[in-house]
Amino acid sequence: SRLSPLRAVAKSLGIRSSTRHAAATDDAPSTAQQQPTILRRTPSAAKSLDDATTDQTASAPSDEDADNRAYFERNRVTLADVSPSLVDWESSVGIAAPMPASRGVCDATTTVVGMAPELTILAHAKTRPRKLQLLGSDGVTRTFLLKGSEDLRLDERVSHFFEVAQTALDGDREARRRGLAVRRYGVVPLGWKVGVLEWAGDRAEPLYQLFQAWQSRRRELARYEGASIPPVASARPNERFFQVVAPLMQRHLKSASAQPPPRHEWPAEMLDAAYRTLASEAPHSLLEHAVAEDASSAADWCLRASTLARSMGGSAALSYAIGLGDRHLSNILYDRRTSELVQIDYNVCFDKGWGLAVPETVPFRLTPVFVRALGPLGASNGTFRAALAHALRTSRARAGLLGDTLRGCFESDPLPSFGRNGDSSSAGGGYSSPDASTMLSRAAAKLAGLAPPPWDCKSHGEIPRADDDFARASWLISLATDERRLAAMFEGWSAWV
């Protein structure tokens, strides 16, 4: 295989992957046991890696700004420290390795001739991937993310579906005139639990990083004014959620010694009150200010705001079609160069979020920070609604092509985790299960506008006709912005931001 040299590179950098089938047997190791040692830690990197206990992907630390530079210094290691054998690429690899090209296709004409002397460990991601740079035989240096402990084959296939969907958008006159586009990135699985992902861009930041920058500014302002630092400026979003919920829960319980009910049984009234409190103190202008800061003129600001709305509309339509969930603040990037959104991490798709312990009952993320960025017309009118409607119309018109693409991606080569809520340790299952078949059929029906979401939508009126794309867009927007639904979301989703 031409990818064998890249697998050798991953192994040399300490990322191990099992080549056996993920369907495994009853004695398959648990998730914690399967997680490999991702870095042969050097003394300079050990402390920061031990301290990294959160699951916020590719985000900077939330402590004092003066410590940020030291943080990144600790998490930047040299290639010689991690894998001395790769310093001399030609002698260590031996044969030509194809360059993972854009959108996950290996370029047969360009080979890897070397690696940058430094790697960055994204220690705030639970898998602690490595950001590395590969020098190609064409003289171009490309940036990638080497990631272990996750099966990236699902990401690869969803990325391929987005590629075909973009072709459909490009082939539609109205969609092309409006510039509807969905940002994709390349995914090259190198094994069961290791792969290479194309770097989304040096100026693409997770929304969580924008939130942390706002927290830093609030802390600095409080110090300047001699005031106390507000809790929202010092706590992580999920920590702040429990700070707000704790007194509400005490009032809900009949006695101080009573145990709180399971998370999915918490009363809706309590969650609604917590959501209102959290939303009142959250920074809803994060994206709005980012667009304004990046604009070079008034005309550029108008163009960027329109680009953001169109990017949101296109990605929302396709995310709804395939039931893409887990859209927390670290799984959506904002590209400050183009003002586009980039959806990352496709592990929760085909409406699997609906089957979680705390179900996800919104079609896509359209929280207050996004609505505020859409300007005075909001989400119910203007560019976003039009972009969503035209993306839905294009998906309906090319439902046959897109549905066949999904079946071709997932039926020809089954993934064991598909259809079992991501549980790859149980025996059996896979695409032969009725649940998996139902998921694919539902996705194809949603593309054609013939199927509603799997959750209860009766409170939002009758489901619009399949051919009324603007009515369907308005109906989905009403679902996505329903405060009762947002209040019931899992706290890690940070639906109030």
PDB file of C-alpha atoms in Angstrom, residues 39-232:
ATOM      1  CA  LEU A  39       3.239  11.009  22.721  1.00  0.00           C
ATOM      2  CA  ARG A  40       6.517   9.753  24.019  1.00  0.00           C
ATOM      3  CA  ARG A  41       6.572  12.692  26.380  1.00  0.00           C
ATOM      4  CA  THR A  42       9.715  14.698  26.817  1.00  0.00           C
ATOM      5  CA  PRO A  43      10.381  16.381  30.171  1.00  0.00           C
ATOM      6  CA  SER A  44       9.437  19.742  28.678  1.00  0.00           C
ATOM      7  CA  ALA A  45       6.011  18.512  27.587  1.00  0.00           C
ATOM      8  CA  ALA A  46       5.111  16.132  30.397  1.00  0.00           C
ATOM      9  CA  LYS A  47       3.637  18.632  32.848  1.00  0.00           C
ATOM     10  CA  SER A  48       1.338  20.318  30.347  1.00  0.00           C
ATOM     11  CA  LEU A  49       0.064  16.986  29.083  1.00  0.00           C
ATOM     12  CA  ASP A  50      -0.671  15.735  32.589  1.00  0.00           C
ATOM     13  CA  ASP A  51      -2.565  18.937  33.321  1.00  0.00           C
ATOM     14  CA  ALA A  52      -4.694  18.683  30.177  1.00  0.00           C
ATOM     15  CA  THR A  53      -7.913  17.069  31.358  1.00  0.00           C
ATOM     16  CA  THR A  54     -10.582  18.781  29.277  1.00  0.00           C
ATOM     17  CA  ASP A  55     -12.167  17.883  25.959  1.00  0.00           C
ATOM     18  CA  GLN A  56     -12.001  21.211  24.172  1.00  0.00           C
ATOM     19  CA  THR A  57     -10.387  20.632  20.796  1.00  0.00           C
ATOM     20  CA  ALA A  58      -7.632  22.914  19.524  1.00  0.00           C
ATOM     21  CA  SER A  59      -8.309  25.712  21.978  1.00  0.00           C
ATOM     22  CA  ALA A  60      -5.962  27.901  23.954  1.00  0.00           C
ATOM     23  CA  PRO A  61      -5.865  27.730  27.759  1.00  0.00           C
ATOM     24  CA  SER A  62      -8.297  29.795  29.766  1.00  0.00           C
ATOM     25  CA  ASP A  63      -5.861  30.959  32.476  1.00  0.00           C
ATOM     26  CA  GLU A  64      -4.004  34.253  32.522  1.00  0.00           C
ATOM     27  CA  ASP A  65      -3.014  35.669  29.126  1.00  0.00           C
ATOM     28  CA  ALA A  66       0.577  36.005  30.320  1.00  0.00           C
ATOM     29  CA  ASP A  67       0.750  32.211  30.600  1.00  0.00           C
ATOM     30  CA  ASN A  68      -0.422  31.533  27.041  1.00  0.00           C
ATOM     31  CA  ARG A  69       3.018  31.776  25.491  1.00  0.00           C
ATOM     32  CA  ALA A  70       4.474  29.466  28.115  1.00  0.00           C
ATOM     33  CA  TYR A  71       1.610  27.040  27.507  1.00  0.00           C
ATOM     34  CA  PHE A  72       2.367  26.733  23.814  1.00  0.00           C
ATOM     35  CA  GLU A  73       6.087  26.509  24.489  1.00  0.00           C
ATOM     36  CA  ARG A  74       5.481  23.502  26.744  1.00  0.00           C
ATOM     37  CA  ASN A  75       3.371  21.827  24.069  1.00  0.00           C
ATOM     38  CA  ARG A  76       5.789  22.419  21.223  1.00  0.00           C
ATOM     39  CA  VAL A  77       8.335  19.616  20.921  1.00  0.00           C
ATOM     40  CA  THR A  78      11.112  18.976  18.459  1.00  0.00           C
ATOM     41  CA  LEU A  79      11.070  16.106  16.018  1.00  0.00           C
ATOM     42  CA  ALA A  80      14.449  14.975  17.307  1.00  0.00           C
ATOM     43  CA  ASP A  81      13.013  14.553  20.819  1.00  0.00           C
ATOM     44  CA  VAL A  82       9.894  12.687  19.701  1.00  0.00           C
ATOM     45  CA  SER A  83      11.323  10.518  16.909  1.00  0.00           C
ATOM     46  CA  PRO A  84      15.025  10.964  16.083  1.00  0.00           C
ATOM     47  CA  SER A  85      14.738   8.485  13.216  1.00  0.00           C
ATOM     48  CA  LEU A  86      12.431  10.810  11.268  1.00  0.00           C
ATOM     49  CA  VAL A  87      14.923  13.673  11.254  1.00  0.00           C
ATOM     50  CA  ASP A  88      16.620  12.019   8.302  1.00  0.00           C
ATOM     51  CA  TRP A  89      13.472  11.313   6.299  1.00  0.00           C
ATOM     52  CA  GLU A  90      14.973   9.525   3.311  1.00  0.00           C
ATOM     53  CA  SER A  91      16.960   6.996   5.304  1.00  0.00           C
ATOM     54  CA  SER A  92      14.215   6.334   7.880  1.00  0.00           C
ATOM     55  CA  VAL A  93      11.192   5.998   5.550  1.00  0.00           C
ATOM     56  CA  GLY A  94      13.062   4.514   2.638  1.00  0.00           C
ATOM     57  CA  ILE A  95      10.312   4.704  -0.007  1.00  0.00           C
ATOM     58  CA  ALA A  96       8.205   7.533  -1.385  1.00  0.00           C
ATOM     59  CA  ALA A  97       5.139   8.403   0.672  1.00  0.00           C
ATOM     60  CA  PRO A  98       2.251  10.093  -1.183  1.00  0.00           C
ATOM     61  CA  MET A  99       1.329  13.535   0.047  1.00  0.00           C
ATOM     62  CA  PRO A 100      -2.152  13.629   1.631  1.00  0.00           C
ATOM     63  CA  ALA A 101      -3.680  16.248  -0.632  1.00  0.00           C
ATOM     64  CA  SER A 102      -6.625  18.543  -0.093  1.00  0.00           C
ATOM     65  CA  ARG A 103      -9.970  16.903   0.653  1.00  0.00           C
ATOM     66  CA  GLY A 104      -8.458  13.571   1.571  1.00  0.00           C
ATOM     67  CA  VAL A 105      -7.143  12.450  -1.825  1.00  0.00           C
ATOM     68  CA  CYS A 106      -3.525  11.327  -1.875  1.00  0.00           C
ATOM     69  CA  ASP A 107      -1.621  13.121  -4.626  1.00  0.00           C
ATOM     70  CA  ALA A 108       0.103  10.515  -6.760  1.00  0.00           C
ATOM     71  CA  THR A 109       2.528  13.040  -8.240  1.00  0.00           C
ATOM     72  CA  THR A 110       3.680  14.713  -5.016  1.00  0.00           C
ATOM     73  CA  THR A 111       5.583  12.798  -2.364  1.00  0.00           C
ATOM     74  CA  VAL A 112       6.680  13.660   1.159  1.00  0.00           C
ATOM     75  CA  VAL A 113      10.361  14.530   1.333  1.00  0.00           C
ATOM     76  CA  GLY A 114      10.623  15.788   4.897  1.00  0.00           C
ATOM     77  CA  MET A 115       8.970  17.027   8.076  1.00  0.00           C
ATOM     78  CA  ALA A 116       9.204  20.321   9.918  1.00  0.00           C
ATOM     79  CA  PRO A 117      11.583  20.142  12.898  1.00  0.00           C
ATOM     80  CA  GLU A 118       8.835  21.026  15.424  1.00  0.00           C
ATOM     81  CA  LEU A 119       5.449  19.534  16.307  1.00  0.00           C
ATOM     82  CA  THR A 120       2.648  21.058  18.362  1.00  0.00           C
ATOM     83  CA  ILE A 121       0.592  18.892  20.715  1.00  0.00           C
ATOM     84  CA  LEU A 122      -3.003  20.035  21.055  1.00  0.00           C
ATOM     85  CA  ALA A 123      -3.134  19.080  24.710  1.00  0.00           C
ATOM     86  CA  HIS A 124      -6.674  20.346  25.330  1.00  0.00           C
ATOM     87  CA  ALA A 125      -8.057  17.702  22.954  1.00  0.00           C
ATOM     88  CA  LYS A 126      -8.766  14.421  24.694  1.00  0.00           C
ATOM     89  CA  THR A 127      -6.829  12.474  22.025  1.00  0.00           C
ATOM     90  CA  ARG A 128      -3.939  14.999  22.098  1.00  0.00           C
ATOM     91  CA  PRO A 129      -3.255  14.993  18.348  1.00  0.00           C
ATOM     92  CA  ARG A 130      -0.118  16.434  16.764  1.00  0.00           C
ATOM     93  CA  LYS A 131      -0.052  19.353  14.403  1.00  0.00           C
ATOM     94  CA  LEU A 132       2.768  18.724  11.942  1.00  0.00           C
ATOM     95  CA  GLN A 133       4.042  20.059   8.640  1.00  0.00           C
ATOM     96  CA  LEU A 134       5.088  17.915   5.690  1.00  0.00           C
ATOM     97  CA  LEU A 135       7.357  19.179   2.927  1.00  0.00           C
ATOM     98  CA  GLY A 136       6.334  17.974  -0.525  1.00  0.00           C
ATOM     99  CA  SER A 137       8.467  17.219  -3.532  1.00  0.00           C
ATOM    100  CA  ASP A 138       6.827  20.234  -5.215  1.00  0.00           C
ATOM    101  CA  GLY A 139       8.415  22.522  -2.613  1.00  0.00           C
ATOM    102  CA  VAL A 140       5.139  23.298  -0.825  1.00  0.00           C
ATOM    103  CA  THR A 141       4.801  22.783   2.937  1.00  0.00           C
ATOM    104  CA  ARG A 142       1.383  21.527   4.025  1.00  0.00           C
ATOM    105  CA  THR A 143      -0.050  21.372   7.546  1.00  0.00           C
ATOM    106  CA  PHE A 144      -1.882  18.326   8.896  1.00  0.00           C
ATOM    107  CA  LEU A 145      -3.243  16.916  12.122  1.00  0.00           C
ATOM    108  CA  LEU A 146      -2.072  13.429  13.066  1.00  0.00           C
ATOM    109  CA  LYS A 147      -4.784  11.939  15.252  1.00  0.00           C
ATOM    110  CA  GLY A 148      -5.008   8.664  17.131  1.00  0.00           C
ATOM    111  CA  SER A 149      -7.506   6.836  19.341  1.00  0.00           C
ATOM    112  CA  GLU A 150     -10.420   7.588  16.977  1.00  0.00           C
ATOM    113  CA  ASP A 151     -11.813   5.762  13.972  1.00  0.00           C
ATOM    114  CA  LEU A 152     -11.622   8.377  11.221  1.00  0.00           C
ATOM    115  CA  ARG A 153     -13.251   6.253   8.530  1.00  0.00           C
ATOM    116  CA  LEU A 154     -16.664   7.707   9.366  1.00  0.00           C
ATOM    117  CA  ASP A 155     -15.227  11.237   9.038  1.00  0.00           C
ATOM    118  CA  GLU A 156     -13.718  10.273   5.698  1.00  0.00           C
ATOM    119  CA  ARG A 157     -17.040   9.102   4.292  1.00  0.00           C
ATOM    120  CA  VAL A 158     -19.052  12.040   5.585  1.00  0.00           C
ATOM    121  CA  SER A 159     -16.392  14.325   4.110  1.00  0.00           C
ATOM    122  CA  HIS A 160     -16.850  12.521   0.778  1.00  0.00           C
ATOM    123  CA  PHE A 161     -20.609  13.046   1.007  1.00  0.00           C
ATOM    124  CA  PHE A 162     -20.039  16.772   1.588  1.00  0.00           C
ATOM    125  CA  GLU A 163     -17.798  16.802  -1.482  1.00  0.00           C
ATOM    126  CA  VAL A 164     -20.554  15.306  -3.658  1.00  0.00           C
ATOM    127  CA  ALA A 165     -23.092  17.697  -2.103  1.00  0.00           C
ATOM    128  CA  GLN A 166     -20.837  20.627  -3.002  1.00  0.00           C
ATOM    129  CA  THR A 167     -20.748  19.352  -6.590  1.00  0.00           C
ATOM    130  CA  ALA A 168     -24.550  19.381  -6.571  1.00  0.00           C
ATOM    131  CA  LEU A 169     -24.579  22.952  -5.242  1.00  0.00           C
ATOM    132  CA  ASP A 170     -22.085  24.027  -7.899  1.00  0.00           C
ATOM    133  CA  GLY A 171     -24.308  22.486 -10.575  1.00  0.00           C
ATOM    134  CA  ASP A 172     -27.414  24.404  -9.498  1.00  0.00           C
ATOM    135  CA  ARG A 173     -27.755  27.837 -11.079  1.00  0.00           C
ATOM    136  CA  GLU A 174     -29.392  29.585  -8.109  1.00  0.00           C
ATOM    137  CA  ALA A 175     -27.102  27.968  -5.550  1.00  0.00           C
ATOM    138  CA  ARG A 176     -24.071  28.855  -7.643  1.00  0.00           C
ATOM    139  CA  ARG A 177     -25.264  32.443  -8.090  1.00  0.00           C
ATOM    140  CA  ARG A 178     -25.610  32.789  -4.339  1.00  0.00           C
ATOM    141  CA  GLY A 179     -22.202  31.262  -3.723  1.00  0.00           C
ATOM    142  CA  LEU A 180     -23.484  28.451  -1.487  1.00  0.00           C
ATOM    143  CA  ALA A 181     -20.557  26.374  -0.294  1.00  0.00           C
ATOM    144  CA  VAL A 182     -19.753  23.946   2.497  1.00  0.00           C
ATOM    145  CA  ARG A 183     -16.214  23.963   3.798  1.00  0.00           C
ATOM    146  CA  ARG A 184     -14.621  20.511   3.703  1.00  0.00           C
ATOM    147  CA  TYR A 185     -11.315  19.137   4.848  1.00  0.00           C
ATOM    148  CA  GLY A 186      -9.381  16.054   3.825  1.00  0.00           C
ATOM    149  CA  VAL A 187      -9.372  12.912   5.963  1.00  0.00           C
ATOM    150  CA  VAL A 188      -6.980  10.022   5.273  1.00  0.00           C
ATOM    151  CA  PRO A 189      -7.434   7.045   7.643  1.00  0.00           C
ATOM    152  CA  LEU A 190      -4.194   5.157   8.120  1.00  0.00           C
ATOM    153  CA  GLY A 191      -5.700   2.360  10.181  1.00  0.00           C
ATOM    154  CA  TRP A 192      -8.518   1.563  12.571  1.00  0.00           C
ATOM    155  CA  LYS A 193      -7.602   4.179  15.176  1.00  0.00           C
ATOM    156  CA  VAL A 194      -5.232   6.591  13.448  1.00  0.00           C
ATOM    157  CA  GLY A 195      -5.382   9.000  10.546  1.00  0.00           C
ATOM    158  CA  VAL A 196      -4.312  12.304   9.030  1.00  0.00           C
ATOM    159  CA  LEU A 197      -6.616  15.311   8.741  1.00  0.00           C
ATOM    160  CA  GLU A 198      -6.080  18.370   6.599  1.00  0.00           C
ATOM    161  CA  TRP A 199      -5.511  21.496   8.687  1.00  0.00           C
ATOM    162  CA  ALA A 200      -8.473  23.839   8.260  1.00  0.00           C
ATOM    163  CA  GLY A 201      -6.262  26.942   8.111  1.00  0.00           C
ATOM    164  CA  ASP A 202      -4.012  28.914  10.394  1.00  0.00           C
ATOM    165  CA  ARG A 203      -6.751  31.471  11.030  1.00  0.00           C
ATOM    166  CA  ALA A 204      -9.565  28.982  11.667  1.00  0.00           C
ATOM    167  CA  GLU A 205     -10.470  29.140  15.352  1.00  0.00           C
ATOM    168  CA  PRO A 206     -12.963  27.081  17.380  1.00  0.00           C
ATOM    169  CA  LEU A 207     -15.834  29.113  18.732  1.00  0.00           C
ATOM    170  CA  TYR A 208     -14.639  28.074  22.171  1.00  0.00           C
ATOM    171  CA  GLN A 209     -11.415  29.966  21.526  1.00  0.00           C
ATOM    172  CA  LEU A 210     -13.426  33.106  20.730  1.00  0.00           C
ATOM    173  CA  PHE A 211     -15.291  32.557  23.981  1.00  0.00           C
ATOM    174  CA  GLN A 212     -12.037  32.245  25.926  1.00  0.00           C
ATOM    175  CA  ALA A 213     -10.724  35.465  24.363  1.00  0.00           C
ATOM    176  CA  TRP A 214     -13.894  37.229  25.529  1.00  0.00           C
ATOM    177  CA  GLN A 215     -13.376  35.824  29.043  1.00  0.00           C
ATOM    178  CA  SER A 216      -9.832  37.179  29.046  1.00  0.00           C
ATOM    179  CA  ARG A 217     -11.039  40.656  28.056  1.00  0.00           C
ATOM    180  CA  ARG A 218     -13.699  40.601  30.780  1.00  0.00           C
ATOM    181  CA  ARG A 219     -11.105  39.666  33.398  1.00  0.00           C
ATOM    182  CA  GLU A 220      -8.785  42.438  32.269  1.00  0.00           C
ATOM    183  CA  LEU A 221     -11.630  44.962  32.350  1.00  0.00           C
ATOM    184  CA  ALA A 222     -12.597  43.887  35.875  1.00  0.00           C
ATOM    185  CA  ARG A 223      -9.006  44.285  37.062  1.00  0.00           C
ATOM    186  CA  TYR A 224      -8.732  47.712  35.429  1.00  0.00           C
ATOM    187  CA  GLU A 225     -11.936  48.873  37.099  1.00  0.00           C
ATOM    188  CA  GLY A 226     -10.989  47.303  40.418  1.00  0.00           C
ATOM    189  CA  ALA A 227     -14.123  45.162  40.371  1.00  0.00           C
ATOM    190  CA  SER A 228     -14.558  41.501  41.159  1.00  0.00           C
ATOM    191  CA  ILE A 229     -14.275  39.071  38.248  1.00  0.00           C
ATOM    192  CA  PRO A 230     -17.735  37.758  37.296  1.00  0.00           C
ATOM    193  CA  PRO A 231     -18.130  33.955  37.373  1.00  0.00           C
ATOM    194  CA  VAL A 232     -18.941  33.817  33.661  1.00  0.00           C
TER     195      VAL A 232
END
